[in-house]
């Protein structure tokens, strides 16, 4: 949450920072601001609201300089007002700070600073950082040392970036705790900083990821990485393979729409290099999984938040069905505060697009402390989840910018499918013929996805009809039950329509009371082993006057007769069906929100990477 960009070099920092912030707006859009060192003075522009307000402000009142920092905010402490917008300046005008995260001990620090006679201008926790640096700068005269002293007093999880007129050739940044990633981009005679790769991907692919409790001092020619105690750290330079164009909207109106359509490519990439169709084998090299290790596993716990957790529910189904290993799915924010039963024979798998979700990281750390093997299914390269895991499966989706996750939902489904086959193979619990069939079915996926994407027109028509609904009930069973949760989440988060996902078999235990003319039922009923059960559920809903929209397999006459609307999906091997059934629901949610004129990519109150609790 909150996006940060920094630049130091010979170019004008302002357009580079504004351009970087544009790429990071998905991280927060309550306010935006920029600070540039202009003629030895810190110039700040900031405003409440979205980035375009800041851009207009900079156009009206330009600023220029070779060093600068910028910020997009997702408010935690203090309302989204101009005063609370970053960057924050101290009282002397010599220091400026942008920050991502929460200073957990800010009240204590604020009291100390108030006792020194320092006056606060905002309600943010961030302002304590800038005053603290200035306080130490008064005593130290060395900006880097003052910043280090101040930053090492912060508790919580943050990324902080600061510069000062005292040392006008430097930017100092730090990562404290697990969340709040800081990425350094290496240029030639210039260097970059960001909270996230896409902000600077257009300028460089060579990047360094800060670990917790590390600080970096950037000049235009040098990058000095240290621990807080000043001891030097040899930086590991990563070359990022993501295509910068994939972080652009291109011909699409919204990133979400583009990312829905990218699923043919992301799923093709998901299979590349991992599936040997000739031998009917799967290889997931970065998991570091041996047959001996696979045989030791007694239990798997999948932990994640939101959409990633729903992907985990499908994962449970696949691993239990194919590899016959017991699997639990645990919401990370719950898991981290329980005393879960985990030991060295347990594998904990974290699913996370960003790899920076605070609750997921905390769950991973708890699992590690308890001796579990830690795996991550993660998208962002170099993210904390990837780095702290014992092995990982990297989602091959490229950057996901739309706040509502789409392609980073379908990739883990295929990753789990492959993992389940690999585990079964290594444990010797699957017959060769069955394994070969399961592997061979994977070949169908990109084509099936491509087919559904061609049916968008019908989905737009249904969206037109449904765009004014107040509520919706999504029902699914078996392997498609999590798709009911995911379909409902997509609708509520971008269109602000109340929607509930429910296991269809639970209807009669309460929720059926909700069904009437005004409560549409969206049933996921492809030709899978629960098909007959779903049909009887649809019949019950119809009998109560509900309007029913069904996701069904092409050619299903029974559904055609019963349903008010059908989203047809091509016939799919049932273990892969969630990859296919979710796509019309993603498009449906997208078009409803879009027809309602809502900001699909930046829904209210949300941000992409939830790096705070
Ligand atoms: C919903 C959505 C969220 C995320 C959740 C976890 O569309 O995107 O529910 O899935 O915040 O985020 P990651 O996967 O980054 O850990």
Short mmCIF file of C-alpha atoms and ligand atoms in Angstrom, two decimals, residues 304-310 351-358 360 377 395 400 402-406 408 486 489-490 493 606-610, ligand 1:
data_model
loop_
_atom_site.label_atom_id
_atom_site.label_comp_id
_atom_site.label_asym_id
_atom_site.label_seq_id
_atom_site.Cartn_x
_atom_site.Cartn_y
_atom_site.Cartn_z
CA UNK A 304 -3.40 -16.60 1.81
CA UNK A 305 -5.84 -13.68 1.76
CA UNK A 306 -8.81 -12.77 -0.44
CA UNK A 307 -8.70 -13.98 -4.00
CA UNK A 308 -5.43 -15.80 -3.35
CA UNK A 309 -7.14 -17.78 -0.57
CA UNK A 310 -9.93 -18.79 -2.95
CA UNK A 351 -0.28 -17.87 -2.23
CA UNK A 352 0.30 -14.21 -2.97
CA UNK A 353 0.33 -12.12 -6.11
CA UNK A 354 2.31 -9.31 -4.49
CA UNK A 355 4.38 -11.44 -2.15
CA UNK A 356 4.13 -8.48 0.24
CA UNK A 357 0.74 -8.98 1.94
CA UNK A 358 1.42 -8.34 5.63
CA UNK A 360 0.45 -13.67 4.53
CA UNK A 377 3.18 -19.43 -5.07
CA UNK A 395 3.27 -17.26 -11.24
CA UNK A 400 -0.89 -7.30 -12.38
CA UNK A 402 -5.78 -3.79 -11.72
CA UNK A 403 -6.67 -3.85 -8.04
CA UNK A 404 -9.10 -6.70 -8.63
CA UNK A 405 -7.00 -9.79 -9.21
CA UNK A 406 -7.80 -11.84 -12.33
CA UNK A 408 -3.15 -13.92 -10.69
CA UNK A 486 -14.37 -15.50 -6.17
CA UNK A 489 -15.77 -10.99 -4.46
CA UNK A 490 -15.08 -9.65 -7.96
CA UNK A 493 -15.10 -5.06 -4.85
CA UNK A 606 -8.88 -0.64 -1.71
CA UNK A 607 -5.25 -0.86 -2.74
CA UNK A 608 -3.32 -3.54 -4.51
CA UNK A 609 -0.70 -4.70 -2.04
CA UNK A 610 -2.03 -4.84 1.49
C1 LIG B 1 -9.18 -9.24 -4.81
C2 LIG B 1 -7.78 -9.16 -4.46
C3 LIG B 1 -7.38 -9.40 -3.06
C4 LIG B 1 -6.01 -10.08 -3.00
C5 LIG B 1 -5.51 -10.15 -1.56
C6 LIG B 1 -4.18 -10.87 -1.45
O1 LIG B 1 -9.40 -9.07 -6.17
O2 LIG B 1 -6.96 -8.86 -5.30
O3 LIG B 1 -8.34 -10.12 -2.36
O4 LIG B 1 -6.11 -11.35 -3.56
O5 LIG B 1 -5.37 -8.86 -1.05
O6 LIG B 1 -3.20 -10.22 -2.17
P1 LIG B 1 -1.87 -10.95 -2.58
O7 LIG B 1 -2.21 -12.02 -3.55
O8 LIG B 1 -1.01 -9.89 -3.18
O9 LIG B 1 -1.27 -11.51 -1.32
#
